């Protein structure tokens, strides 16, 4: 790699999902975001495939005066869902890295192929530009072995890569640091429970900036109740549905990933709609909410025990940032654990990071809007420029930040 041009300060972040490509251009010199957008419904007619979607992204960037050929670009940062045990840090993409990520496809059959296509097309368009893979699993790679292991036969587990990897890591990393910053504490001295509650949902326990436990496992199916995923259940449910219900593996996979969670319980996976139905006395919606919140409380309790001392509980993503009702219900009655939500603060809507705990609460309860694009851009920029300091953020030396 040649030394980057000091005038090149922009990072393009690409998030190639199974049916959409999101992009955002960030200028690390001034924190501005000169371009962003999303190409959706890939494979449904107009946008034939990911290559076509990336071509649209390139055209849109050019139309916004920020074409892919711009000399201001210093790197492309790619979100990659599964890094397995192989990738635990942001990684400069080479042919070998692409080949290694391809080997991980069996672990993330829906996500990694889309991520890989995004990488390949972007590399073809700008072969000279450093491109960096930022893995959703990486932040969780610090989990101790006793948290990452399932209690099954070790040889079988190792033969098939069966262990807990965790996901949403970029968000958990960003939010745990932002929570420390909100408390005006060093991340290295702060213990945080992060609750990332979007359509997918996961919890993590972060001790002194290091992830020690998270709720998703081999795949994103484990853990919290989600929009359409069941989260935790007795694994024997699967054998029962196969043997007694006559369902195929694929049918059960679809049931648990796409037709369960809030959707399975009440027919809606949008918390706003569930709130409206609850206000009308709808019992199925109320039960879905209650199951969702009960699971959350269990994880807050468990992670309090894992951490020993909790400084902050941070809510993020669509539900976590917007649903005062979920925050209130999940933490109600936890005064014994030093957690007290202030109903007035909690009800205030806003787009900034904020505290919603009462003055008496020993544990700070925070709402922190997540910013995965910024985190990916920061990590990519830091890697390609070898910066000692993250450009956009919190005066945290990068060596502590990522290592
Ligand atoms: P995400 O995956 O982070 O984009 O979150 C999407 C989910 O956030 C949606 O499915 C909704 O359930 C939830 N959500 C978004 N806005 C609100 C809101 N104002 N109140 C409650 N839930 C919301």
CSV table of C-alpha atoms and ligand atoms in Angstrom, one decimal:
chain,number,residue,atom,x,y,z
A,1,UNK,CA,0.0,0.0,0.0
A,2,UNK,CA,1.3,3.4,-0.9
A,3,UNK,CA,1.1,6.2,1.7
A,4,UNK,CA,-2.3,7.8,1.7
A,5,UNK,CA,-2.5,11.3,0.4
A,6,UNK,CA,-3.0,13.6,3.5
A,7,UNK,CA,-5.7,15.5,1.6
A,8,UNK,CA,-7.6,12.3,1.2
A,9,UNK,CA,-9.9,12.2,4.2
A,10,UNK,CA,-13.1,10.5,3.1
A,11,UNK,CA,-14.2,7.0,3.8
A,12,UNK,CA,-17.0,5.3,2.0
A,13,UNK,CA,-18.9,2.8,4.2
A,14,UNK,CA,-20.7,0.0,2.4
A,15,UNK,CA,-23.2,-2.3,4.1
A,16,UNK,CA,-24.2,-4.9,1.5
A,17,UNK,CA,-27.1,-6.8,3.0
A,18,UNK,CA,-29.0,-9.8,1.6
A,19,UNK,CA,-31.5,-7.5,-0.3
A,20,UNK,CA,-30.1,-4.0,0.1
A,21,UNK,CA,-26.9,-2.0,-0.1
A,22,UNK,CA,-26.6,1.0,2.3
A,23,UNK,CA,-23.8,3.5,1.7
A,24,UNK,CA,-22.5,6.5,3.5
A,25,UNK,CA,-19.6,8.8,2.7
A,26,UNK,CA,-17.9,10.3,5.8
A,27,UNK,CA,-15.3,13.0,5.8
A,28,UNK,CA,-13.0,12.3,8.7
A,29,UNK,CA,-11.4,15.7,8.7
A,30,UNK,CA,-14.6,17.6,9.6
A,31,UNK,CA,-17.1,14.9,10.6
A,32,UNK,CA,-19.4,15.7,7.7
A,33,UNK,CA,-21.3,13.1,5.7
A,34,UNK,CA,-21.3,14.4,2.1
A,35,UNK,CA,-23.4,11.5,0.6
A,36,UNK,CA,-25.5,8.6,1.7
A,37,UNK,CA,-28.3,6.4,0.5
A,38,UNK,CA,-29.7,2.9,0.1
A,39,UNK,CA,-30.5,0.7,-2.8
A,40,UNK,CA,-33.2,-1.8,-1.9
A,41,UNK,CA,-35.1,-4.8,-3.3
A,42,UNK,CA,-32.1,-6.4,-4.9
A,43,UNK,CA,-33.1,-9.4,-7.0
A,44,UNK,CA,-36.7,-8.2,-7.4
A,45,UNK,CA,-36.6,-7.0,-11.0
A,46,UNK,CA,-35.2,-3.5,-11.5
A,47,UNK,CA,-32.0,-4.2,-9.5
A,48,UNK,CA,-31.0,-7.7,-10.7
A,49,UNK,CA,-28.1,-8.4,-8.3
A,50,UNK,CA,-25.5,-6.9,-6.0
A,51,UNK,CA,-23.3,-5.9,-8.9
A,52,UNK,CA,-26.1,-3.9,-10.3
A,53,UNK,CA,-26.8,-2.3,-6.9
A,54,UNK,CA,-23.2,-1.3,-6.5
A,55,UNK,CA,-23.3,0.3,-10.0
A,56,UNK,CA,-26.3,2.4,-8.8
A,57,UNK,CA,-24.4,3.3,-5.7
A,58,UNK,CA,-21.5,4.5,-7.8
A,59,UNK,CA,-23.9,6.5,-10.1
A,60,UNK,CA,-25.6,8.1,-7.1
A,61,UNK,CA,-22.3,9.0,-5.5
A,62,UNK,CA,-21.2,10.7,-8.8
A,63,UNK,CA,-24.5,12.5,-9.0
A,64,UNK,CA,-23.9,13.8,-5.4
A,65,UNK,CA,-20.5,15.1,-6.6
A,66,UNK,CA,-18.6,12.4,-4.7
A,67,UNK,CA,-17.8,9.8,-7.4
A,68,UNK,CA,-15.8,6.7,-6.6
A,69,UNK,CA,-12.9,8.1,-8.7
A,70,UNK,CA,-12.6,11.0,-6.3
A,71,UNK,CA,-9.0,11.5,-5.0
A,72,UNK,CA,-10.5,12.6,-1.6
A,73,UNK,CA,-11.4,8.9,-0.9
A,74,UNK,CA,-8.8,7.3,1.4
A,75,UNK,CA,-10.6,3.9,2.0
A,76,UNK,CA,-13.7,1.9,1.6
A,77,UNK,CA,-15.0,0.3,4.8
A,78,UNK,CA,-17.1,-2.8,4.4
A,79,UNK,CA,-19.4,-4.3,7.0
A,80,UNK,CA,-18.9,-8.0,7.1
A,81,UNK,CA,-21.2,-10.0,9.3
A,82,UNK,CA,-19.2,-13.1,10.2
A,83,UNK,CA,-15.5,-13.1,10.9
A,84,UNK,CA,-15.5,-16.5,12.6
A,85,UNK,CA,-12.5,-17.0,14.9
A,86,UNK,CA,-10.2,-15.9,12.1
A,87,UNK,CA,-11.0,-12.2,12.0
A,88,UNK,CA,-11.0,-10.3,15.3
A,89,UNK,CA,-9.9,-6.9,14.1
A,90,UNK,CA,-10.5,-4.5,11.2
A,91,UNK,CA,-8.6,-6.1,8.3
A,92,UNK,CA,-7.1,-4.7,5.1
A,93,UNK,CA,-8.8,-6.7,2.3
A,94,UNK,CA,-6.5,-8.8,0.0
A,95,UNK,CA,-7.4,-11.7,-2.3
A,96,UNK,CA,-6.4,-14.0,0.6
A,97,UNK,CA,-8.8,-12.2,3.0
A,98,UNK,CA,-11.6,-12.6,0.5
A,99,UNK,CA,-10.9,-16.3,0.2
A,100,UNK,CA,-10.9,-16.6,4.0
A,101,UNK,CA,-14.3,-14.7,4.3
A,102,UNK,CA,-15.7,-17.1,1.6
A,103,UNK,CA,-14.7,-20.0,3.8
A,104,UNK,CA,-17.0,-18.6,6.5
A,105,UNK,CA,-20.1,-18.6,4.3
A,106,UNK,CA,-21.5,-21.8,6.0
A,107,UNK,CA,-21.6,-19.9,9.3
A,108,UNK,CA,-23.5,-17.0,7.7
A,109,UNK,CA,-25.1,-18.2,4.6
A,110,UNK,CA,-27.5,-15.3,4.2
A,111,UNK,CA,-25.1,-12.5,5.0
A,112,UNK,CA,-21.5,-13.2,4.1
A,113,UNK,CA,-22.2,-13.8,0.3
A,114,UNK,CA,-23.7,-10.4,0.0
A,115,UNK,CA,-20.8,-8.8,1.9
A,116,UNK,CA,-18.3,-10.6,-0.3
A,117,UNK,CA,-20.1,-9.5,-3.5
A,118,UNK,CA,-20.0,-5.9,-2.3
A,119,UNK,CA,-16.2,-6.2,-1.6
A,120,UNK,CA,-15.5,-7.8,-5.0
A,121,UNK,CA,-17.4,-5.2,-7.0
A,122,UNK,CA,-15.9,-2.3,-5.0
A,123,UNK,CA,-12.4,-3.6,-5.5
A,124,UNK,CA,-13.0,-3.9,-9.2
A,125,UNK,CA,-14.2,-0.3,-9.4
A,126,UNK,CA,-11.2,1.0,-7.4
A,127,UNK,CA,-8.4,-1.6,-7.3
A,128,UNK,CA,-5.9,1.0,-6.1
A,129,UNK,CA,-7.9,2.0,-3.0
A,130,UNK,CA,-7.4,0.3,0.4
A,131,UNK,CA,-10.5,-1.5,1.4
A,132,UNK,CA,-11.1,-2.6,5.0
A,133,UNK,CA,-13.4,-5.3,6.3
A,134,UNK,CA,-15.0,-4.6,9.7
A,135,UNK,CA,-16.6,-7.6,11.2
A,136,UNK,CA,-19.8,-7.8,13.2
A,137,UNK,CA,-18.4,-10.5,15.3
A,138,UNK,CA,-15.0,-8.9,16.1
A,139,UNK,CA,-15.9,-6.9,19.2
A,140,UNK,CA,-17.2,-10.1,20.8
A,141,UNK,CA,-14.0,-12.1,20.2
A,142,UNK,CA,-12.7,-11.1,23.6
A,143,UNK,CA,-15.4,-13.2,25.3
A,144,UNK,CA,-13.7,-15.6,27.7
A,145,UNK,CA,-13.8,-19.2,26.6
A,146,UNK,CA,-16.3,-20.1,29.3
A,147,UNK,CA,-18.8,-17.6,27.7
A,148,UNK,CA,-18.1,-18.6,24.1
A,149,UNK,CA,-18.3,-22.4,24.6
A,150,UNK,CA,-21.5,-24.3,24.3
A,151,UNK,CA,-21.5,-27.3,26.7
A,152,UNK,CA,-21.5,-29.9,24.0
A,153,UNK,CA,-18.8,-32.5,23.0
A,154,UNK,CA,-15.7,-30.4,22.3
A,155,UNK,CA,-14.5,-32.4,19.3
A,156,UNK,CA,-17.8,-32.1,17.5
A,157,UNK,CA,-18.1,-28.4,18.4
A,158,UNK,CA,-14.6,-27.7,17.0
A,159,UNK,CA,-15.0,-29.8,13.9
A,160,UNK,CA,-17.9,-27.6,12.9
A,161,UNK,CA,-17.0,-24.2,14.4
A,162,UNK,CA,-19.9,-24.5,16.8
A,163,UNK,CA,-19.4,-21.8,19.4
A,164,UNK,CA,-20.8,-18.4,20.4
A,165,UNK,CA,-19.6,-15.6,18.2
A,166,UNK,CA,-22.1,-12.8,18.8
A,167,UNK,CA,-23.2,-10.1,16.3
A,168,UNK,CA,-24.0,-6.3,16.1
A,169,UNK,CA,-20.4,-6.0,17.5
A,170,UNK,CA,-19.8,-2.7,15.7
A,171,UNK,CA,-22.8,-1.2,17.5
A,172,UNK,CA,-22.0,-2.7,20.9
A,173,UNK,CA,-18.4,-1.3,20.6
A,174,UNK,CA,-19.6,2.2,19.6
A,175,UNK,CA,-22.4,2.4,22.1
A,176,UNK,CA,-20.4,1.1,25.1
A,177,UNK,CA,-17.7,3.8,24.4
A,178,UNK,CA,-20.3,6.5,23.9
A,179,UNK,CA,-22.0,5.5,27.2
A,180,UNK,CA,-18.7,6.0,29.0
A,181,UNK,CA,-18.2,9.3,27.3
A,182,UNK,CA,-21.7,10.4,28.4
A,183,UNK,CA,-20.8,9.5,32.0
A,184,UNK,CA,-17.5,11.4,31.5
A,185,UNK,CA,-15.5,8.2,32.4
A,186,UNK,CA,-12.8,6.3,30.7
A,187,UNK,CA,-14.2,3.3,28.8
A,188,UNK,CA,-11.4,1.2,30.4
A,189,UNK,CA,-13.0,1.9,33.8
A,190,UNK,CA,-16.6,1.6,32.8
A,191,UNK,CA,-18.8,-1.5,33.0
A,192,UNK,CA,-21.8,-1.4,30.6
A,193,UNK,CA,-24.8,-3.5,29.6
A,194,UNK,CA,-25.6,-2.6,26.0
A,195,UNK,CA,-29.1,-3.4,24.8
A,196,UNK,CA,-29.2,-3.2,21.0
A,197,UNK,CA,-32.9,-3.5,20.3
A,198,UNK,CA,-33.7,-3.2,16.6
A,199,UNK,CA,-35.6,-5.6,14.4
A,200,UNK,CA,-32.7,-7.9,15.4
A,201,UNK,CA,-31.8,-7.6,19.1
A,202,UNK,CA,-28.8,-8.4,21.2
A,203,UNK,CA,-27.4,-7.6,24.6
A,204,UNK,CA,-23.8,-7.5,25.6
A,205,UNK,CA,-21.8,-7.1,28.9
A,206,UNK,CA,-18.8,-4.9,28.4
A,207,UNK,CA,-16.2,-4.8,31.2
A,208,UNK,CA,-13.7,-1.9,31.0
A,209,UNK,CA,-14.3,-1.5,27.3
A,210,UNK,CA,-13.9,-5.3,26.6
A,211,UNK,CA,-16.9,-7.5,25.7
A,212,UNK,CA,-17.2,-10.4,28.1
A,213,UNK,CA,-20.6,-11.8,27.1
A,214,UNK,CA,-23.2,-11.3,24.5
A,215,UNK,CA,-26.6,-12.8,23.8
A,216,UNK,CA,-26.3,-13.9,20.1
A,217,UNK,CA,-24.4,-17.1,19.5
A,218,UNK,CA,-23.4,-19.3,16.5
A,219,UNK,CA,-26.0,-17.3,14.6
A,220,UNK,CA,-28.1,-14.2,15.4
A,221,UNK,CA,-31.0,-16.5,16.5
A,222,UNK,CA,-29.9,-16.9,20.1
A,223,UNK,CA,-30.8,-14.6,23.0
A,224,UNK,CA,-33.4,-11.9,23.2
A,225,UNK,CA,-36.9,-12.0,21.6
A,226,UNK,CA,-36.6,-10.1,18.3
A,227,UNK,CA,-38.9,-8.8,15.6
A,228,UNK,CA,-39.2,-12.1,13.8
A,229,UNK,CA,-36.7,-14.4,15.7
A,230,UNK,CA,-37.5,-16.5,18.7
A,231,UNK,CA,-34.3,-15.9,20.6
A,232,UNK,CA,-33.6,-18.6,23.3
A,233,UNK,CA,-35.6,-21.7,23.4
A,234,UNK,CA,-35.1,-25.4,24.4
A,235,UNK,CA,-33.2,-26.9,21.5
A,236,UNK,CA,-35.4,-29.9,21.8
A,237,UNK,CA,-38.2,-27.8,20.3
A,238,UNK,CA,-36.5,-28.4,17.0
A,239,UNK,CA,-36.5,-32.2,17.4
A,240,UNK,CA,-40.1,-32.1,18.5
A,241,UNK,CA,-41.2,-30.0,15.5
A,242,UNK,CA,-39.3,-32.4,13.2
A,243,UNK,CA,-40.5,-35.6,14.7
A,244,UNK,CA,-44.0,-34.8,15.8
A,245,UNK,CA,-44.7,-31.9,13.5
A,246,UNK,CA,-43.1,-33.4,10.5
A,247,UNK,CA,-41.4,-30.2,9.6
A,248,UNK,CA,-38.2,-30.0,7.5
A,249,UNK,CA,-35.0,-28.4,8.7
A,250,UNK,CA,-35.5,-25.5,6.3
A,251,UNK,CA,-39.1,-25.0,7.5
A,252,UNK,CA,-38.0,-24.9,11.1
A,253,UNK,CA,-35.2,-22.5,10.2
A,254,UNK,CA,-37.7,-20.2,8.5
A,255,UNK,CA,-40.2,-20.5,11.4
A,256,UNK,CA,-37.6,-19.6,14.1
A,257,UNK,CA,-35.9,-16.8,12.1
A,258,UNK,CA,-38.7,-15.2,10.1
A,259,UNK,CA,-42.0,-16.1,11.7
A,260,UNK,CA,-41.3,-16.0,15.4
A,261,UNK,CA,-40.5,-13.3,18.0
A,262,UNK,CA,-43.0,-10.5,18.2
A,263,UNK,CA,-44.4,-11.4,14.7
A,264,UNK,CA,-45.0,-15.0,15.7
A,265,UNK,CA,-46.6,-14.0,19.0
A,266,UNK,CA,-49.0,-11.3,17.8
A,267,UNK,CA,-48.7,-10.9,14.0
A,268,UNK,CA,-46.8,-7.6,14.1
A,269,UNK,CA,-43.0,-7.1,14.4
A,270,UNK,CA,-43.1,-3.3,14.7
A,271,UNK,CA,-43.1,-2.1,18.3
A,272,UNK,CA,-45.0,1.1,17.3
A,273,UNK,CA,-47.9,-1.0,16.0
A,274,UNK,CA,-47.8,-3.3,19.0
A,275,UNK,CA,-48.0,-0.2,21.2
A,276,UNK,CA,-51.1,1.0,19.4
A,277,UNK,CA,-52.7,-2.3,19.7
A,278,UNK,CA,-51.9,-2.5,23.4
A,279,UNK,CA,-53.5,0.9,23.9
A,280,UNK,CA,-56.7,-0.6,22.5
A,281,UNK,CA,-56.5,-3.6,24.9
A,282,UNK,CA,-55.3,-6.1,22.4
A,283,UNK,CA,-54.3,-9.2,24.4
A,284,UNK,CA,-52.0,-10.9,21.9
A,285,UNK,CA,-50.0,-7.6,21.5
A,286,UNK,CA,-49.8,-7.2,25.2
A,287,UNK,CA,-48.5,-10.8,25.6
A,288,UNK,CA,-45.9,-10.3,22.9
A,289,UNK,CA,-44.7,-7.1,24.7
A,290,UNK,CA,-44.6,-8.9,28.0
A,291,UNK,CA,-42.6,-11.9,26.6
A,292,UNK,CA,-40.2,-9.4,25.0
A,293,UNK,CA,-39.7,-7.4,28.1
A,294,UNK,CA,-39.4,-10.4,30.4
A,295,UNK,CA,-36.5,-11.8,28.3
A,296,UNK,CA,-34.8,-8.4,28.5
A,297,UNK,CA,-35.1,-8.3,32.3
A,298,UNK,CA,-33.6,-11.8,32.6
A,299,UNK,CA,-30.6,-10.7,30.5
A,300,UNK,CA,-30.1,-7.5,32.5
A,301,UNK,CA,-30.1,-9.6,35.7
A,302,UNK,CA,-27.8,-12.2,34.3
A,303,UNK,CA,-25.3,-9.6,32.9
A,304,UNK,CA,-25.4,-7.7,36.2
A,305,UNK,CA,-24.2,-10.9,37.8
A,306,UNK,CA,-21.6,-11.4,35.0
A,307,UNK,CA,-20.2,-7.9,35.5
A,308,UNK,CA,-20.4,-7.7,39.2
A,309,UNK,CA,-20.6,-3.9,39.1
A,310,UNK,CA,-22.7,-2.1,36.5
A,311,UNK,CA,-22.1,1.6,35.8
A,312,UNK,CA,-24.5,2.0,32.8
A,313,UNK,CA,-27.3,0.3,31.0
A,314,UNK,CA,-27.4,1.7,27.4
A,315,UNK,CA,-30.4,1.3,25.1
A,316,UNK,CA,-29.9,1.6,21.4
A,317,UNK,CA,-31.3,0.9,17.9
A,318,UNK,CA,-34.9,1.4,16.7
A,319,UNK,CA,-36.8,0.1,19.8
A,320,UNK,CA,-34.1,0.9,22.3
A,321,UNK,CA,-33.8,4.5,21.1
A,322,UNK,CA,-37.5,5.2,20.6
A,323,UNK,CA,-39.6,3.0,22.9
A,324,UNK,CA,-39.9,4.6,26.4
A,325,UNK,CA,-42.4,1.8,27.2
A,326,UNK,CA,-39.9,-1.0,26.6
A,327,UNK,CA,-37.2,0.8,28.6
A,328,UNK,CA,-39.5,1.4,31.5
A,329,UNK,CA,-41.0,-2.0,31.6
A,330,UNK,CA,-37.7,-3.8,31.2
A,331,UNK,CA,-36.1,-2.0,34.2
A,332,UNK,CA,-39.2,-1.6,36.4
A,333,UNK,CA,-38.7,-2.9,39.9
A,334,UNK,CA,-34.9,-3.2,39.7
A,335,UNK,CA,-34.2,-0.7,42.4
A,336,UNK,CA,-32.6,-3.5,44.3
A,337,UNK,CA,-30.0,-3.7,41.6
A,338,UNK,CA,-29.5,0.1,41.9
A,339,UNK,CA,-31.5,0.8,38.7
A,340,UNK,CA,-34.1,3.6,38.7
A,341,UNK,CA,-35.6,5.0,35.5
A,342,UNK,CA,-36.9,8.6,35.8
A,343,UNK,CA,-40.3,8.5,34.1
A,344,UNK,CA,-40.1,12.2,32.9
A,345,UNK,CA,-36.7,11.9,31.4
A,346,UNK,CA,-37.5,8.6,29.9
A,347,UNK,CA,-40.5,10.0,28.1
A,348,UNK,CA,-38.6,12.8,26.5
A,349,UNK,CA,-38.0,12.0,22.8
A,350,UNK,CA,-34.7,13.1,21.2
A,351,UNK,CA,-32.0,12.1,18.8
A,352,UNK,CA,-29.0,12.9,21.1
A,353,UNK,CA,-27.4,10.6,23.7
A,354,UNK,CA,-29.1,11.2,27.0
A,355,UNK,CA,-29.5,9.8,30.6
A,356,UNK,CA,-33.0,8.6,31.5
A,357,UNK,CA,-32.2,7.4,35.1
A,358,UNK,CA,-33.2,9.3,38.2
A,359,UNK,CA,-30.6,11.2,40.3
A,360,UNK,CA,-30.8,8.3,42.9
A,361,UNK,CA,-30.0,5.6,40.4
A,362,UNK,CA,-26.6,4.0,41.2
A,363,UNK,CA,-26.6,2.6,37.6
A,364,UNK,CA,-26.9,5.2,34.9
A,365,UNK,CA,-29.5,4.3,32.3
A,366,UNK,CA,-28.8,5.9,28.9
A,367,UNK,CA,-30.3,6.1,25.5
A,368,UNK,CA,-27.4,6.2,22.9
A,369,UNK,CA,-28.2,6.4,19.2
A,370,UNK,CA,-26.0,3.9,17.5
A,371,UNK,CA,-23.7,4.9,14.6
A,372,UNK,CA,-22.3,1.8,12.9
A,373,UNK,CA,-21.2,3.8,9.9
A,374,UNK,CA,-19.1,6.1,12.0
A,375,UNK,CA,-17.6,3.2,13.8
A,376,UNK,CA,-16.7,1.4,10.6
A,377,UNK,CA,-15.3,4.6,9.1
A,378,UNK,CA,-13.2,5.3,12.2
A,379,UNK,CA,-11.8,1.8,12.2
A,380,UNK,CA,-11.1,1.8,8.5
A,381,UNK,CA,-9.5,5.2,8.6
A,382,UNK,CA,-7.4,4.4,11.6
A,383,UNK,CA,-6.1,1.2,9.9
A,384,UNK,CA,-5.1,2.8,6.5
A,385,UNK,CA,-3.7,6.0,7.9
A,386,UNK,CA,-2.1,4.3,10.9
A,387,UNK,CA,-3.4,7.2,12.9
A,388,UNK,CA,-2.6,7.2,16.6
A,389,UNK,CA,-5.8,9.0,17.4
A,390,UNK,CA,-9.3,8.3,16.1
A,391,UNK,CA,-10.2,11.3,13.9
A,392,UNK,CA,-13.8,11.9,14.8
A,393,UNK,CA,-13.9,10.9,18.3
A,394,UNK,CA,-13.1,10.9,21.9
A,395,UNK,CA,-9.4,11.3,22.4
A,396,UNK,CA,-9.0,7.7,23.1
A,397,UNK,CA,-5.7,6.3,21.9
A,398,UNK,CA,-6.5,3.8,19.2
A,399,UNK,CA,-4.3,1.2,20.7
A,400,UNK,CA,-6.6,1.0,23.7
A,401,UNK,CA,-9.6,1.4,21.6
A,402,UNK,CA,-9.2,-1.6,19.3
A,403,UNK,CA,-6.8,-3.9,21.1
B,1,LIG,P1,-33.7,-1.1,13.6
B,1,LIG,O1,-33.5,-2.5,13.2
B,1,LIG,O2,-32.7,-0.6,14.5
B,1,LIG,O3,-33.9,-0.1,12.4
B,1,LIG,O4,-35.1,-1.0,14.4
B,1,LIG,C1,-36.3,-1.2,13.7
B,1,LIG,C2,-37.4,-1.4,14.7
B,1,LIG,O5,-37.5,-0.3,15.6
B,1,LIG,C3,-38.8,-1.4,14.1
B,1,LIG,O6,-39.2,-2.7,13.6
B,1,LIG,C4,-39.7,-0.9,15.2
B,1,LIG,O7,-40.2,-2.0,15.9
B,1,LIG,C5,-38.8,-0.1,16.1
B,1,LIG,N1,-39.1,1.3,16.1
B,1,LIG,C6,-38.8,2.3,15.3
B,1,LIG,N2,-39.3,3.5,15.6
B,1,LIG,C7,-40.0,3.3,16.8
B,1,LIG,C8,-40.7,4.1,17.7
B,1,LIG,N3,-40.9,5.4,17.5
B,1,LIG,N4,-41.3,3.5,18.7
B,1,LIG,C9,-41.1,2.2,19.0
B,1,LIG,N5,-40.4,1.4,18.2
B,1,LIG,C10,-39.9,1.9,17.1
